[in-house]
XYZ file of C-alpha atoms in Angstrom:
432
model
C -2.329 55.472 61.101
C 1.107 54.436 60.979
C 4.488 55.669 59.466
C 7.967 54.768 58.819
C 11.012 56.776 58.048
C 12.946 54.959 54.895
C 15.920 56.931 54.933
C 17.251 60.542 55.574
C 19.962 61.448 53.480
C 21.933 64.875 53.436
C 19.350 66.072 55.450
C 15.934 64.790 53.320
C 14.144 62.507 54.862
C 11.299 59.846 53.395
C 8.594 59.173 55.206
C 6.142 56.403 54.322
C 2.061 57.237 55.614
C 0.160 54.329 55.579
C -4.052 55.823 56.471
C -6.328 53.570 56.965
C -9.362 52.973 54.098
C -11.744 53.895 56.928
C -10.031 57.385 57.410
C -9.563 57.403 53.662
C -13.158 56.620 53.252
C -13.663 59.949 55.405
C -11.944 62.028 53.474
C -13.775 60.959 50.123
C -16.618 62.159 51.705
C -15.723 65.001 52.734
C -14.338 65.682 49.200
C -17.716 64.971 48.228
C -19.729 67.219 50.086
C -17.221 69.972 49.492
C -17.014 70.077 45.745
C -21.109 68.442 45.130
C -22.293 71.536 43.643
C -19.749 71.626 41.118
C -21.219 67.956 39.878
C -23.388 68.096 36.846
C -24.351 64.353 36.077
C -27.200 63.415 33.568
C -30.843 62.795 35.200
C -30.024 64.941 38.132
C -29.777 68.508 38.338
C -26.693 70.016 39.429
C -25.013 68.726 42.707
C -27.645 66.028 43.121
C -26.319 63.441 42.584
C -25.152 60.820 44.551
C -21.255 59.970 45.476
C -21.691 57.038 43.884
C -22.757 57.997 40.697
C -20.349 61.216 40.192
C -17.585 58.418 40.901
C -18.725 56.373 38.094
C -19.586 59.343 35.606
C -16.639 61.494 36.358
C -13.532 58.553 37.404
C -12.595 57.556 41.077
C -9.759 59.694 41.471
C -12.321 62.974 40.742
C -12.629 62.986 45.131
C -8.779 61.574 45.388
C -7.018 65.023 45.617
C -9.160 66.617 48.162
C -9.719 63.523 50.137
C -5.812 63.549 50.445
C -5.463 67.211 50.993
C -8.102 66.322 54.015
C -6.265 63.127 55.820
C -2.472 64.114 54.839
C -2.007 66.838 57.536
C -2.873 64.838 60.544
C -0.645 61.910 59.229
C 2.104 63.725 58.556
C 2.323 65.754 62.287
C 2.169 62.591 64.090
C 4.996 60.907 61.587
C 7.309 64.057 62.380
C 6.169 63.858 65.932
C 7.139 60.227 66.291
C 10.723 60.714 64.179
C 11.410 64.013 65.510
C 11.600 65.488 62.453
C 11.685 69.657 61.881
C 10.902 70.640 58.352
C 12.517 73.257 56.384
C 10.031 73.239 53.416
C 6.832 72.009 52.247
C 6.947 68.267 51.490
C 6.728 66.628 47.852
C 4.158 63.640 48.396
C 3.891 60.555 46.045
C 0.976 58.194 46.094
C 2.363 54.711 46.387
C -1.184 53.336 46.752
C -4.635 54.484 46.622
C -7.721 53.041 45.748
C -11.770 52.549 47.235
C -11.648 49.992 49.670
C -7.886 50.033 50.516
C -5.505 51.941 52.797
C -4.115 55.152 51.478
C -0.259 54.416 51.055
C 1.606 58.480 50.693
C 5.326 59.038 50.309
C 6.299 62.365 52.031
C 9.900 63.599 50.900
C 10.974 66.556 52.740
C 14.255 69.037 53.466
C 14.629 68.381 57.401
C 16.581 71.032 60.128
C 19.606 69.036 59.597
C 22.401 67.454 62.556
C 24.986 69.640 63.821
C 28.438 66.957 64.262
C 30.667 69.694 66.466
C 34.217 69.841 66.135
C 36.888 71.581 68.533
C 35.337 74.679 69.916
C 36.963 75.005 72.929
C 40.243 75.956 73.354
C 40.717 77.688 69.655
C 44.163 79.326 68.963
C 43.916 82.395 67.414
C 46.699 85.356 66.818
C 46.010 88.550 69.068
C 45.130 91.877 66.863
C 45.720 94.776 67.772
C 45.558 98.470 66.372
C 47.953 101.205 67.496
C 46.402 104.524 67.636
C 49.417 107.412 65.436
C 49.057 110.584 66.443
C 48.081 111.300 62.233
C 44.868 109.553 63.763
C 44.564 112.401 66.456
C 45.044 114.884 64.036
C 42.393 113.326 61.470
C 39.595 113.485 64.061
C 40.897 117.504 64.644
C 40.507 118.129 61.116
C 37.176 116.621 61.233
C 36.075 118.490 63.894
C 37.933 122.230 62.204
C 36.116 121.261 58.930
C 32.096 120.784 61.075
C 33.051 124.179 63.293
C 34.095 125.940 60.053
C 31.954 129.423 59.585
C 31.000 129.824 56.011
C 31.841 133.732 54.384
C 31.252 135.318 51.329
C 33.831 135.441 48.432
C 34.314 138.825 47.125
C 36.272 140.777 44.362
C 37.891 137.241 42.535
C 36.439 134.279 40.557
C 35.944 130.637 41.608
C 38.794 128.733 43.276
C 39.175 124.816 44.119
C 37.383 124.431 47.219
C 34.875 127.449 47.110
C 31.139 126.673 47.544
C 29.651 127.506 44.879
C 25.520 128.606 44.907
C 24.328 127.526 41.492
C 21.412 127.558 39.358
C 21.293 125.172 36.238
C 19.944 122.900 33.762
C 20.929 120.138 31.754
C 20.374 119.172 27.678
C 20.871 116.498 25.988
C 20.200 116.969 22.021
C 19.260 120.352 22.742
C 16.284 118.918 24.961
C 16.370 119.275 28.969
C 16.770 115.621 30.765
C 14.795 114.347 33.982
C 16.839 114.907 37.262
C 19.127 117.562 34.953
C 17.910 120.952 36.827
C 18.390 122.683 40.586
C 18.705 126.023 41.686
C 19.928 127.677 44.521
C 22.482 124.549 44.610
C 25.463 124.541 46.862
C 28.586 122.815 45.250
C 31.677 122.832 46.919
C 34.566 122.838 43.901
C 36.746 119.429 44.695
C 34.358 117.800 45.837
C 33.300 115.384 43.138
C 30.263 115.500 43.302
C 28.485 115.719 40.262
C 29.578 114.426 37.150
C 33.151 114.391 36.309
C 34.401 117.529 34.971
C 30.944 120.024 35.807
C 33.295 121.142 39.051
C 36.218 122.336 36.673
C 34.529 124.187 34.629
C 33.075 126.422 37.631
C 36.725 127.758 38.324
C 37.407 130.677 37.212
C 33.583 132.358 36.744
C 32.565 135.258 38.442
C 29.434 135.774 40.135
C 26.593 136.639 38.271
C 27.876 135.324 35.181
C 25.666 131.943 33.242
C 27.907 130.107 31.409
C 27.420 126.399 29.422
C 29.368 123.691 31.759
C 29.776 120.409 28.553
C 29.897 116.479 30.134
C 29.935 113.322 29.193
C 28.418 110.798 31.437
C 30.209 107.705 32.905
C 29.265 104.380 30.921
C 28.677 102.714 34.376
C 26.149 106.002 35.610
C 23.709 104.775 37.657
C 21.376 106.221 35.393
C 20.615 103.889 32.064
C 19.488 106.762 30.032
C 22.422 108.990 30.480
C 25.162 106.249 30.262
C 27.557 107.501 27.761
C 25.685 110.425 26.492
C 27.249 113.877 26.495
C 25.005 117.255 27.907
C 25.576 120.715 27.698
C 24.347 122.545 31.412
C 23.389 126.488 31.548
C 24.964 127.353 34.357
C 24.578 130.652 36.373
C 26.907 131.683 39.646
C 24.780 133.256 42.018
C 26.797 133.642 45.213
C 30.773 132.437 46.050
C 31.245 130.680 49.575
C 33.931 129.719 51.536
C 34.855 127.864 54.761
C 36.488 129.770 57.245
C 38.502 127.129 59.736
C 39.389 128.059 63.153
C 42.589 127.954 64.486
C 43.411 124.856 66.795
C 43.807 126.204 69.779
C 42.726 126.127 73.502
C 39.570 127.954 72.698
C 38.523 125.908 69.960
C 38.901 122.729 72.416
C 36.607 124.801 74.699
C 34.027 125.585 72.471
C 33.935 122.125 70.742
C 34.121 120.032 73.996
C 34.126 120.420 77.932
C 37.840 120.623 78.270
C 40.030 123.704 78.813
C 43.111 122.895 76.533
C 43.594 121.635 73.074
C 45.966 119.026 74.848
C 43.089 117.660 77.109
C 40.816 117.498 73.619
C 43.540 115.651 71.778
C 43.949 113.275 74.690
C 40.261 112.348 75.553
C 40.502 111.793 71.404
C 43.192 109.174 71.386
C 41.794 107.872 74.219
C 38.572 107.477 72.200
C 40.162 105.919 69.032
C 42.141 103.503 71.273
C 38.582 101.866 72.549
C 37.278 101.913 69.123
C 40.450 99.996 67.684
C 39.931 97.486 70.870
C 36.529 96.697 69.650
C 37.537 96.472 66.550
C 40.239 94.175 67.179
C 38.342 92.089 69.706
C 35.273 91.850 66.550
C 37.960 90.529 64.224
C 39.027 87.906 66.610
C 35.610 86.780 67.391
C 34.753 86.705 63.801
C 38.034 84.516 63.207
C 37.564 82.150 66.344
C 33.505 81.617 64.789
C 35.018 80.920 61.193
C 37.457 77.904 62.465
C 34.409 76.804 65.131
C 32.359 76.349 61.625
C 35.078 74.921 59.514
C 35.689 71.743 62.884
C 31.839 71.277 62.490
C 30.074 68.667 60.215
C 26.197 69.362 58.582
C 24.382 68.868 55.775
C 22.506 71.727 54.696
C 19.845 71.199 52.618
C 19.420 73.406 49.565
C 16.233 75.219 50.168
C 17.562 76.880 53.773
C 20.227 78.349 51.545
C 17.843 79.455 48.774
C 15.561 81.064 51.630
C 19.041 82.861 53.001
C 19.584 84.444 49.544
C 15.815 85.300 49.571
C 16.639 87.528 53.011
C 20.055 88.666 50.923
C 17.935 90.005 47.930
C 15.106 91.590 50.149
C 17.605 93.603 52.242
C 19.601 94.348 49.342
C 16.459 95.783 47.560
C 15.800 97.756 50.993
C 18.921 99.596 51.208
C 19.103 100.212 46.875
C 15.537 101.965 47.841
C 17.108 104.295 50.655
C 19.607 105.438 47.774
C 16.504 106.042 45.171
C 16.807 103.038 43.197
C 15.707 99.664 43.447
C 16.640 96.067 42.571
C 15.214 95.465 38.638
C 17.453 99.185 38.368
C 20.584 97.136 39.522
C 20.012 94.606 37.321
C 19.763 96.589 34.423
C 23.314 98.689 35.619
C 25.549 95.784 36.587
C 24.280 93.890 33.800
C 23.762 90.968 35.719
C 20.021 88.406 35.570
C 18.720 87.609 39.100
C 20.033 84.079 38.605
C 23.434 85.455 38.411
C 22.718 87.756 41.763
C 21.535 84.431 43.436
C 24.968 82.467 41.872
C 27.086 84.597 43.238
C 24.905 85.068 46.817
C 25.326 80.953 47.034
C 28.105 80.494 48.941
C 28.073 83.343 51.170
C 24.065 81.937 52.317
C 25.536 78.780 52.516
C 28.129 80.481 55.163
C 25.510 82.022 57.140
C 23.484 79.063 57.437
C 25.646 76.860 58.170
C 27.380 79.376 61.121
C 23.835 79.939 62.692
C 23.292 76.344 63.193
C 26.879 75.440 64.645
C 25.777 78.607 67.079
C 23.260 76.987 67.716
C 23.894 73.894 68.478
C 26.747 74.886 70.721
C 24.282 77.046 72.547
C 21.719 73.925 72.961
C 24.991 72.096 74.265
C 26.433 74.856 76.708
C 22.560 75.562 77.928
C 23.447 79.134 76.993
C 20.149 80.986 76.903
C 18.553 84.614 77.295
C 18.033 85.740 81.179
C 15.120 87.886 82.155
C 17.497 90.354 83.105
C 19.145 90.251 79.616
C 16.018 90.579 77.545
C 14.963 93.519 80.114
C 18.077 95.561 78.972
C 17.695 94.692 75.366
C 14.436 95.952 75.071
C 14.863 98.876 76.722
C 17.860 99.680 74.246
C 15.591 98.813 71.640
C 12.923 101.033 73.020
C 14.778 104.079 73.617
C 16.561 103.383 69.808
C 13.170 103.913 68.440
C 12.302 106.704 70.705
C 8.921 104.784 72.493
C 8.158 104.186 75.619
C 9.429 100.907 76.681
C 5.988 99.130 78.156
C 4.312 100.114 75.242
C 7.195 98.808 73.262
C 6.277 95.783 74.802
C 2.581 95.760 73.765
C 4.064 95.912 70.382
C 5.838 93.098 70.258
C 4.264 89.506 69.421
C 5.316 86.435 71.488
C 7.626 85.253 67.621
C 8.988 88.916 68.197
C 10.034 88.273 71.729
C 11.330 84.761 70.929
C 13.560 86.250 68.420
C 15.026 88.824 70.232
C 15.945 85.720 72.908
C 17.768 84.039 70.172
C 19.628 87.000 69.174
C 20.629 87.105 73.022
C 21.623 84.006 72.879
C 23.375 83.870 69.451
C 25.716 86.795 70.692
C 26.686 85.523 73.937
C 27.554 82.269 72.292
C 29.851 84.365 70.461
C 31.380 85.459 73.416
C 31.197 82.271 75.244
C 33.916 81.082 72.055
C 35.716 83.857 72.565
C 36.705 83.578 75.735
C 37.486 79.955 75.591
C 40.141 81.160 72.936
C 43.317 80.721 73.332
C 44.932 84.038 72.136
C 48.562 83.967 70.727
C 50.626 86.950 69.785
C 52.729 86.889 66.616
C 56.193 86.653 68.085
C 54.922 83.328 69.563
């Protein structure tokens, strides 16, 4: 069999297959005894009758597809073998010549893993970042921690306030008829906190317990919900019980019974110290993702179409995942934002076409650098990966299939790439 590669351009490449008639003639014959008892020709009874005679009754080209389908594969491998060629997609074939008694002439066209050309990626200058920790930070993360120690106590002898929690029973109409998702009981609302429908919170303030009382809203025209957008209800609302959060005082006991230190001072301390690593990371994140950005913009490729498309495939599928965690799911988006699936995929394009195009300059540098996974590495990873899903880590193992393995080596090796950038960086402050 032989091959030659007529051109790649922007990373498609044409291959030309040229299989012999005698191979050919094998895969007519194979056609043939595959598809003979679908064969119904005159004077024979069904799948009979002879290759030669189902040729001339039904056409030639009745075996051709098959017969193709059969000597294609093999052809193909060794022309990507010889070229070294790694397809993206499924290749479009055209038949350039075919025929009994001659050589099988194919044209494979096909979207091929394209060339990295690297630019600078050594040596990047990027501006230092940093985040100061205020001490309105510190007392943030105190109120934080107040508002999760708070004890909750009953409200006695007055009505509703801002801020109260309020136990409620009620149900929602719409034209005098009660709506899906429209009814709870035993419900605990804190007052301020927006969380139901604009204007149901107000209309608490002021009630007593034990009184039911009609709460009137008007949906949001962009409510998540398609049947409610825009539509006014009237809720029967009943108080059953008035909360309220009881904060303690910030003192040296609080620090004590929140944390292992003695003082409030100590607490506060080991707190900025906290928020000072956090911004460090953050900091250090944002310069890595900036030195990765110009590392992309130096490098040349051409990425071929489809390897975006399959990028905004991943986009949609996760996308769909996380709309399912939150009770609703893709087709519901749609029908909120307004938007058709070719419009999702529109606006997904160049933000793929980003992420494809990053992964291979990654990789590429990594292939140059020889910057790869260690035993050690993947050892550690797994058992953070075990001990995230709360399994034991060799059965972890058991679990995992050899792709599995070979992906978590990549992401290894993707990350410390990353770093590997990084700290070729040359980092500038502002001043300079």
């Amino acid at each position: 069999m032989g091959a030659s590669l007529k051109k790649i351009e922007k990373s498609v490449a044409t291959l030309e297959l040229t299989i012999p008639k005698e191979k050919f003639e094998e895969g007519l014959d194979y056609a043939f005894k595959k598809n003979a008892s679908k064969f119904n020709v005159p004077g024979f009874r069904k799948g009979k009758a002879p290759r030669f005679l189902v040729e001339r009754y039904y056409g030639e080209g009745v075996l051709y597809e098959d017969a193709i389908e059969y000597v294609f594969h093999e052809a193909y491998q060794e022309a990507l073998k010889t070229f070294n060629l790694e397809p993206v997609d499924y290749p479009d074939i055209n038949i350039l010549q075919i025929g009994k008694g001659k050589d099988l002439v194919l044209e494979a066209t096909v979207a091929v893993m394209p060339e990295v050309e690297l630019g600078e990626y050594k040596g990047i200058e990027i501006e230092k970042i940093e985040y100061d920790v205020y001490d309105g930070d510190v007392e943030y993360e105190l109120e934080k921690l107040r508002q999760q120690n708070a004890r909750i106590i009953p409200v006695e002898g007055r009505p509703a306030e801002q801020g109260d929690i309020a136990v409620i029973d009620f149900e929602g109409y719409i034209d005098d008829k009660p709506f899906e998702g429209g009814k709870g009981e035993n419900y605990e609302l804190e007052l301020g906190s927006n969380t139901f429908v604009p204007g149901f919170e107000d209309q608490i303030i002021g009630h007593n317990v034990g009184e039911t009382f009609d709460v009137t809203v008007t949906f949001p025209e962009d409510y998540r919900v398609e049947e409610l957008k825009g539509k006014t209800a009237v809720f029967k609302v009943t108080l059953k019980a008035l909360n309220k959060k009881e904060l303690p005082e910030l003192d040296d006991e609080f620090a004590k019974d929140v944390s292992e230190f003695e003082t409030l001072e100590e607490l506060k301390q080991d707190i900025r110290k906290k928020l000072e690593e956090k911004n460090k990371r953050e900091a250090e994140n944002e310069m890595k993702e900036k030195a990765v950005m110009k590392v992309v913009e130096n490098a040349k490729v051409d990425i071929p179409d489809v390897m975006v498309e399959r990028q905004i495939d991943l986009s949609l599928r996760d996308l769909d995942y996380n709309l399912r965690l939150q009770g609703l799911d893709l087709n519901t988006y749609l029908s909120i934002t307004g938007k058709t699936i070719q419009d999702l995929r529109k606006e997904m394009w160049e933000g793929a076409l980003n992420r494809v195009k990053t992964q291979l300059v990654i990789d590429k540098i990594a292939k140059v650098e020889n910057i790869e996974a260690t035993e050690e590495e993947l050892e550690n990873k797994l058992k953070e990966l075990a001990e995230s899903y709360r399994v034991n880590l060799e059965e972890f193992k058991k679990s995992l299939t050899e792709s599995q393995i070979n992906g978590i080596k990549e992401d290894i090796a993707y990350y410390k790439t990353i770093d590997f950038i990084f700290n070729q960086c040359k980092i500038v402050s502002k001043e300079e």
